[in-house]
Short mmCIF file of N, CA and C in Angstrom, two decimals:
data_model
loop_
_atom_site.label_atom_id
_atom_site.label_comp_id
_atom_site.label_asym_id
_atom_site.label_seq_id
_atom_site.Cartn_x
_atom_site.Cartn_y
_atom_site.Cartn_z
N MET O 1 -12.99 -52.97 -27.07
CA MET O 1 -13.28 -52.53 -25.62
C MET O 1 -14.49 -53.29 -25.31
N ASN O 2 -14.09 -54.35 -23.72
CA ASN O 2 -15.07 -55.07 -23.51
C ASN O 2 -16.28 -54.39 -22.88
N GLU O 3 -17.40 -55.11 -22.31
CA GLU O 3 -18.08 -54.25 -21.78
C GLU O 3 -17.73 -53.59 -20.31
N HIS O 4 -16.71 -54.09 -19.75
CA HIS O 4 -16.64 -53.84 -18.24
C HIS O 4 -15.70 -52.43 -18.47
N ASP O 5 -15.08 -52.14 -19.63
CA ASP O 5 -14.56 -51.04 -20.30
C ASP O 5 -15.15 -50.27 -20.30
N LEU O 6 -16.37 -50.23 -21.49
CA LEU O 6 -17.14 -49.59 -21.85
C LEU O 6 -17.82 -48.83 -20.99
N PHE O 7 -18.17 -50.08 -19.75
CA PHE O 7 -18.98 -49.61 -18.86
C PHE O 7 -18.70 -48.37 -17.48
N GLU O 8 -16.91 -48.59 -17.63
CA GLU O 8 -16.07 -47.76 -16.80
C GLU O 8 -15.90 -46.79 -17.30
N GLU O 9 -15.60 -46.46 -18.50
CA GLU O 9 -15.97 -45.02 -19.10
C GLU O 9 -16.86 -44.25 -19.10
N MET O 10 -18.39 -45.13 -19.40
CA MET O 10 -19.21 -44.39 -19.49
C MET O 10 -19.57 -43.75 -18.28
N LYS O 11 -19.22 -44.44 -16.91
CA LYS O 11 -19.43 -43.91 -15.52
C LYS O 11 -18.16 -42.84 -15.32
N LYS O 12 -16.87 -42.89 -15.83
CA LYS O 12 -16.03 -41.97 -15.69
C LYS O 12 -16.99 -40.52 -16.62
N LEU O 13 -17.74 -40.57 -17.60
CA LEU O 13 -18.10 -39.64 -18.34
C LEU O 13 -19.34 -38.96 -17.20
N LEU O 14 -20.09 -39.76 -16.73
CA LEU O 14 -21.33 -39.24 -16.18
C LEU O 14 -20.58 -38.53 -14.85
N ASP O 15 -19.48 -38.91 -14.22
CA ASP O 15 -18.96 -38.57 -13.17
C ASP O 15 -18.44 -37.04 -13.21
N SER O 16 -17.83 -37.20 -14.46
CA SER O 16 -17.14 -35.53 -15.24
C SER O 16 -18.60 -34.57 -15.46
N GLU O 17 -19.49 -35.08 -15.78
CA GLU O 17 -20.94 -34.25 -15.95
C GLU O 17 -21.64 -33.78 -14.97
N GLY O 18 -21.63 -34.34 -13.73
CA GLY O 18 -21.94 -34.50 -12.56
C GLY O 18 -20.95 -32.72 -12.43
N LEU O 19 -19.80 -33.43 -12.19
CA LEU O 19 -18.59 -31.62 -11.66
C LEU O 19 -18.88 -30.68 -12.38
N VAL O 20 -18.97 -30.94 -13.97
CA VAL O 20 -19.24 -29.83 -14.68
C VAL O 20 -20.67 -29.35 -13.83
N THR O 21 -21.56 -30.03 -13.43
CA THR O 21 -22.96 -28.94 -13.48
C THR O 21 -22.72 -28.61 -11.86
N ALA O 22 -22.15 -29.33 -11.39
CA ALA O 22 -22.08 -28.63 -9.95
C ALA O 22 -20.93 -27.26 -9.98
N ARG O 23 -20.44 -27.38 -11.07
CA ARG O 23 -19.39 -26.21 -11.22
C ARG O 23 -20.16 -25.00 -11.75
N LEU O 24 -21.32 -25.67 -12.34
CA LEU O 24 -22.03 -24.32 -13.33
C LEU O 24 -23.25 -23.93 -12.19
N VAL O 25 -24.05 -24.27 -11.48
CA VAL O 25 -24.82 -24.20 -10.48
C VAL O 25 -23.89 -23.17 -9.58
N GLU O 26 -23.00 -23.64 -9.05
CA GLU O 26 -21.73 -23.05 -8.00
C GLU O 26 -22.31 -21.69 -8.91
N SER O 27 -21.54 -21.31 -9.94
CA SER O 27 -21.17 -20.04 -10.72
C SER O 27 -22.44 -19.08 -10.83
N VAL O 28 -23.54 -20.11 -11.69
CA VAL O 28 -25.19 -19.56 -11.40
C VAL O 28 -25.36 -18.81 -10.36
N THR O 29 -24.94 -19.59 -9.03
CA THR O 29 -25.62 -19.22 -7.40
C THR O 29 -24.60 -17.97 -7.25
N ARG O 30 -23.55 -17.93 -7.44
CA ARG O 30 -22.46 -17.11 -7.07
C ARG O 30 -22.95 -15.88 -7.97
N THR O 31 -23.11 -15.65 -8.99
CA THR O 31 -23.36 -14.68 -10.19
C THR O 31 -24.68 -13.99 -9.38
N SER O 32 -25.69 -14.43 -9.02
CA SER O 32 -26.99 -13.93 -8.65
C SER O 32 -26.55 -13.37 -7.28
N GLN O 33 -25.53 -14.14 -6.49
CA GLN O 33 -25.84 -13.47 -5.20
C GLN O 33 -24.61 -11.96 -5.02
N LEU O 34 -23.81 -12.14 -6.11
CA LEU O 34 -23.05 -10.78 -6.87
C LEU O 34 -23.69 -10.13 -6.97
N SER O 35 -24.77 -9.97 -7.75
CA SER O 35 -25.66 -8.89 -8.24
C SER O 35 -26.39 -8.35 -7.24
N SER O 36 -26.34 -8.47 -6.07
CA SER O 36 -26.92 -7.54 -4.93
C SER O 36 -25.48 -6.72 -4.66
N SER O 37 -24.55 -7.34 -5.11
CA SER O 37 -23.86 -6.27 -4.93
C SER O 37 -24.00 -4.84 -5.69
N THR O 38 -24.57 -4.74 -6.53
CA THR O 38 -25.35 -3.12 -7.37
C THR O 38 -25.57 -2.39 -5.66
N VAL O 39 -26.59 -2.84 -5.03
CA VAL O 39 -27.26 -1.69 -4.22
C VAL O 39 -25.61 -0.67 -3.71
N PRO O 40 -26.53 0.52 -3.46
CA PRO O 40 -25.13 1.81 -3.02
C PRO O 40 -24.55 1.46 -1.65
N GLU O 41 -25.02 0.55 -1.08
CA GLU O 41 -24.55 0.15 0.17
C GLU O 41 -23.48 -0.61 0.18
N ILE O 42 -23.50 -1.71 -0.25
CA ILE O 42 -22.22 -2.66 -0.67
C ILE O 42 -21.37 -2.12 -1.85
N GLN O 43 -21.77 -1.04 -2.99
CA GLN O 43 -21.15 -0.77 -3.40
C GLN O 43 -19.84 0.68 -2.42
N ASP O 44 -20.69 1.31 -2.30
CA ASP O 44 -19.69 1.54 -0.78
C ASP O 44 -18.71 1.34 0.12
N LEU O 45 -18.97 0.07 0.22
CA LEU O 45 -18.05 -0.95 1.24
C LEU O 45 -17.07 -0.99 0.41
N PHE O 46 -17.43 -1.27 -0.85
CA PHE O 46 -16.34 -2.34 -1.52
C PHE O 46 -14.95 -1.36 -2.12
N ARG O 47 -15.82 0.37 -1.84
CA ARG O 47 -14.78 1.16 -2.41
C ARG O 47 -14.22 1.78 -1.01
N GLN O 48 -14.57 1.31 -0.03
CA GLN O 48 -14.11 1.80 1.17
C GLN O 48 -12.95 0.62 1.43
N TRP O 49 -13.41 -0.66 1.72
CA TRP O 49 -12.43 -1.73 1.27
C TRP O 49 -11.07 -1.44 0.46
N LEU O 50 -11.69 -0.82 -0.85
CA LEU O 50 -10.69 -0.84 -2.03
C LEU O 50 -9.12 0.09 -1.16
N SER O 51 -10.16 1.28 -1.07
CA SER O 51 -9.17 2.48 -0.17
C SER O 51 -8.19 2.02 0.43
N LEU O 52 -8.69 1.15 1.73
CA LEU O 52 -7.87 0.59 2.80
C LEU O 52 -6.82 -0.22 2.38
N VAL O 53 -7.19 -0.87 1.84
CA VAL O 53 -5.97 -1.91 0.70
C VAL O 53 -5.18 -1.07 -0.26
N ALA O 54 -5.75 -0.43 -0.69
CA ALA O 54 -4.65 0.44 -1.75
C ALA O 54 -3.58 1.29 -0.97
N ARG O 55 -3.96 1.80 0.40
CA ARG O 55 -3.45 2.45 1.19
C ARG O 55 -2.44 1.66 1.81
N GLU O 56 -2.49 0.68 2.08
CA GLU O 56 -1.88 -0.45 2.49
C GLU O 56 -0.81 -0.81 1.43
N VAL O 57 -0.92 -0.98 0.25
CA VAL O 57 -0.24 -1.47 -0.91
C VAL O 57 0.45 -0.21 -0.76
N LYS O 58 0.22 1.30 -1.00
CA LYS O 58 0.91 2.65 -0.81
C LYS O 58 2.15 2.04 0.20
N ARG O 59 1.43 1.83 1.69
CA ARG O 59 2.09 2.07 2.25
C ARG O 59 3.79 0.87 2.43
N MET O 60 3.21 -0.41 1.77
CA MET O 60 4.29 -1.33 1.68
C MET O 60 5.33 -1.11 0.55
N ALA O 61 5.09 -0.48 -0.38
CA ALA O 61 5.81 -0.19 -1.51
C ALA O 61 6.87 0.95 -1.66
N VAL O 62 8.10 0.86 -1.73
CA VAL O 62 8.51 1.46 -1.59
C VAL O 62 9.22 2.24 -2.54
N PRO O 63 9.58 3.38 -2.85
CA PRO O 63 10.38 3.79 -4.05
C PRO O 63 11.41 3.03 -4.22
N GLY O 64 11.81 2.80 -5.65
CA GLY O 64 13.37 2.55 -5.54
C GLY O 64 13.71 1.01 -4.86
N LYS O 65 12.91 0.32 -4.15
CA LYS O 65 13.17 -1.15 -3.47
C LYS O 65 11.83 -1.45 -4.08
N ASP O 66 12.69 -3.25 -4.37
CA ASP O 66 11.75 -4.38 -4.90
C ASP O 66 10.40 -4.46 -4.01
N PHE O 67 9.83 -4.90 -4.35
CA PHE O 67 7.98 -5.74 -4.04
C PHE O 67 7.44 -6.76 -4.44
N SER O 68 7.72 -7.45 -3.71
CA SER O 68 7.58 -8.96 -3.59
C SER O 68 6.11 -9.60 -3.49
N LEU O 69 4.90 -9.54 -4.95
CA LEU O 69 3.76 -9.88 -5.27
C LEU O 69 3.56 -10.84 -4.03
N SER O 70 4.21 -11.84 -4.21
CA SER O 70 3.23 -13.16 -2.97
C SER O 70 3.78 -12.77 -1.72
N GLU O 71 4.38 -12.24 -1.68
CA GLU O 71 4.42 -11.60 0.29
C GLU O 71 3.88 -10.53 0.22
N ALA O 72 3.78 -9.53 -0.36
CA ALA O 72 2.42 -7.83 -0.15
C ALA O 72 0.98 -8.84 -0.01
N ALA O 73 0.71 -10.01 -1.16
CA ALA O 73 -0.61 -10.52 -0.97
C ALA O 73 -0.68 -11.13 0.12
N GLY O 74 0.05 -11.90 0.48
CA GLY O 74 -0.21 -12.90 1.64
C GLY O 74 -0.59 -11.90 3.04
N THR O 75 0.51 -11.02 3.44
CA THR O 75 0.21 -10.21 4.16
C THR O 75 -1.58 -9.51 4.27
N ILE O 76 -1.72 -8.94 2.92
CA ILE O 76 -2.70 -8.24 2.73
C ILE O 76 -3.83 -9.04 2.88
N GLY O 77 -3.70 -10.53 2.36
CA GLY O 77 -5.12 -11.32 2.68
C GLY O 77 -5.78 -11.55 0.94
N ILE O 78 -4.86 -10.92 -0.32
CA ILE O 78 -5.43 -11.29 -1.50
C ILE O 78 -4.85 -12.12 -2.40
N SER O 79 -5.18 -12.41 -3.46
CA SER O 79 -4.20 -13.41 -4.42
C SER O 79 -2.84 -12.36 -5.41
N PRO O 80 -1.98 -12.32 -5.34
CA PRO O 80 -0.95 -11.80 -6.13
C PRO O 80 -1.63 -11.26 -7.20
N SER O 81 -2.75 -11.82 -8.20
CA SER O 81 -3.30 -11.30 -9.16
C SER O 81 -3.93 -10.51 -9.38
N SER O 82 -4.84 -10.08 -8.19
CA SER O 82 -5.54 -8.88 -7.59
C SER O 82 -4.39 -7.84 -7.21
N LEU O 83 -3.32 -8.10 -6.63
CA LEU O 83 -2.54 -6.93 -6.21
C LEU O 83 -1.86 -6.28 -7.23
N LEU O 84 -1.69 -7.64 -8.23
CA LEU O 84 -1.16 -6.89 -9.45
C LEU O 84 -2.14 -5.69 -9.91
N SER O 85 -3.37 -6.10 -10.44
CA SER O 85 -4.42 -5.55 -10.83
C SER O 85 -4.54 -3.75 -9.93
N LEU O 86 -4.64 -4.01 -8.67
CA LEU O 86 -4.35 -2.83 -7.86
C LEU O 86 -3.12 -1.99 -7.89
N LEU O 87 -2.22 -2.78 -8.42
CA LEU O 87 -0.45 -1.80 -8.09
C LEU O 87 -1.06 -1.18 -9.89
N LEU O 88 -1.48 -1.17 -10.76
CA LEU O 88 -1.99 -1.07 -12.26
C LEU O 88 -2.77 -0.22 -12.05
N PHE O 89 -3.73 -0.15 -10.94
CA PHE O 89 -4.62 0.60 -10.69
C PHE O 89 -4.01 2.14 -10.59
N LEU O 90 -3.24 1.73 -9.32
CA LEU O 90 -2.74 2.67 -8.55
C LEU O 90 -1.88 3.61 -9.61
N GLN O 91 -0.78 2.89 -10.62
CA GLN O 91 -0.38 3.17 -11.21
C GLN O 91 -1.32 4.52 -12.82
N ARG O 92 -2.60 3.92 -12.51
CA ARG O 92 -3.40 4.63 -13.95
C ARG O 92 -3.59 5.85 -13.03
N THR O 93 -3.73 5.68 -12.07
CA THR O 93 -4.46 7.00 -11.23
C THR O 93 -3.27 7.86 -10.71
N GLY O 94 -2.42 6.91 -11.61
CA GLY O 94 -1.10 8.52 -10.56
C GLY O 94 -0.32 8.31 -9.47
N GLU O 95 -0.91 7.76 -8.48
CA GLU O 95 -0.06 7.55 -7.08
C GLU O 95 1.03 6.51 -7.04
N LEU O 96 1.46 5.73 -7.81
CA LEU O 96 2.72 5.18 -8.31
C LEU O 96 3.27 4.88 -9.48
N SER O 97 4.29 4.12 -9.48
CA SER O 97 5.07 3.92 -11.17
C SER O 97 5.29 2.75 -10.64
N VAL O 98 5.05 1.76 -11.44
CA VAL O 98 5.66 0.00 -11.66
C VAL O 98 6.50 0.56 -12.52
N GLU O 99 7.93 0.42 -12.27
CA GLU O 99 8.84 0.57 -13.15
C GLU O 99 9.82 -0.71 -13.25
N SER O 100 9.28 -1.88 -12.68
CA SER O 100 10.16 -2.93 -13.13
C SER O 100 8.81 -4.40 -12.68
N VAL O 101 9.52 -5.09 -13.36
CA VAL O 101 8.67 -6.64 -13.44
C VAL O 101 9.24 -7.46 -13.58
N ARG O 102 9.54 -8.45 -12.84
CA ARG O 102 10.27 -10.02 -12.63
C ARG O 102 9.20 -11.09 -12.92
N ILE O 103 9.66 -12.29 -13.87
CA ILE O 103 8.83 -12.84 -14.34
C ILE O 103 9.42 -14.04 -13.40
N GLY O 104 8.25 -15.35 -13.06
CA GLY O 104 8.63 -16.50 -12.57
C GLY O 104 8.15 -17.39 -13.17
N PRO O 105 8.22 -18.78 -12.57
CA PRO O 105 7.59 -19.87 -13.26
C PRO O 105 6.09 -19.87 -12.38
N GLY O 106 5.14 -20.02 -13.93
CA GLY O 106 3.61 -20.20 -13.21
C GLY O 106 3.21 -21.34 -12.05
N ALA O 107 2.10 -21.19 -11.41
CA ALA O 107 1.78 -21.93 -10.82
C ALA O 107 1.04 -23.24 -10.91
N GLY O 108 0.82 -23.47 -12.65
CA GLY O 108 0.12 -24.51 -13.28
C GLY O 108 -1.11 -24.50 -13.03
N LYS O 109 -2.08 -23.35 -12.81
CA LYS O 109 -3.57 -22.97 -12.46
C LYS O 109 -3.78 -21.76 -12.61
N ASN O 110 -5.26 -21.25 -12.78
CA ASN O 110 -5.98 -20.00 -12.82
C ASN O 110 -5.75 -19.91 -11.53
N GLU O 111 -5.60 -18.42 -11.31
CA GLU O 111 -5.57 -18.29 -9.72
C GLU O 111 -6.51 -17.50 -9.48
N ASP O 112 -7.70 -17.20 -10.92
CA ASP O 112 -8.65 -16.54 -10.30
C ASP O 112 -9.87 -17.97 -10.39
N ILE O 113 -9.60 -18.90 -10.46
CA ILE O 113 -10.79 -19.32 -10.00
C ILE O 113 -10.71 -20.58 -8.67
N CYS O 114 -11.64 -20.09 -7.45
CA CYS O 114 -11.88 -20.70 -6.34
C CYS O 114 -11.38 -21.98 -6.49
N ASP O 115 -10.35 -22.53 -5.46
CA ASP O 115 -9.91 -23.86 -5.42
C ASP O 115 -11.18 -25.10 -4.63
N CYS O 116 -12.62 -24.19 -4.72
CA CYS O 116 -13.79 -25.04 -4.15
C CYS O 116 -14.36 -25.63 -5.91
N LEU O 117 -14.05 -24.93 -6.75
CA LEU O 117 -14.68 -25.05 -7.84
C LEU O 117 -13.43 -26.17 -8.91
N ARG O 118 -12.66 -26.54 -8.41
CA ARG O 118 -11.53 -27.71 -8.50
C ARG O 118 -11.67 -28.79 -8.23
N SER O 119 -11.56 -29.68 -9.57
CA SER O 119 -11.96 -31.49 -9.14
C SER O 119 -10.59 -31.73 -8.20
N GLU O 120 -10.87 -32.66 -7.52
CA GLU O 120 -9.86 -33.22 -6.98
C GLU O 120 -8.78 -34.37 -7.71
N ASP O 121 -9.48 -34.47 -8.66
CA ASP O 121 -8.75 -35.60 -10.02
C ASP O 121 -7.59 -34.97 -10.41
#
């Protein structure tokens, strides 16, 4: 490996470390912001929002009919994984029963990670 190649590899490594550091700082910042959600007013607002979303899900989920996670999630404005979690919550509380699940190909990425934290590489 010549000196130029070594320099380019070192540059890539430093760029990568910069991205990791930026993601770490963003994560710590978001965690500290989310810690404010422990105040009762914010928790109450979240419960109200969750109740509204759950009501909409129950309205859309017709017993005996297929239910498209991606379409319903897009309509409601949440991710399909969040909608699936909500459906499981509604099943645990006895408000509905999930009777079938159809598996499709994955998106190739973790849906729970914000696009703003993904590198463009």
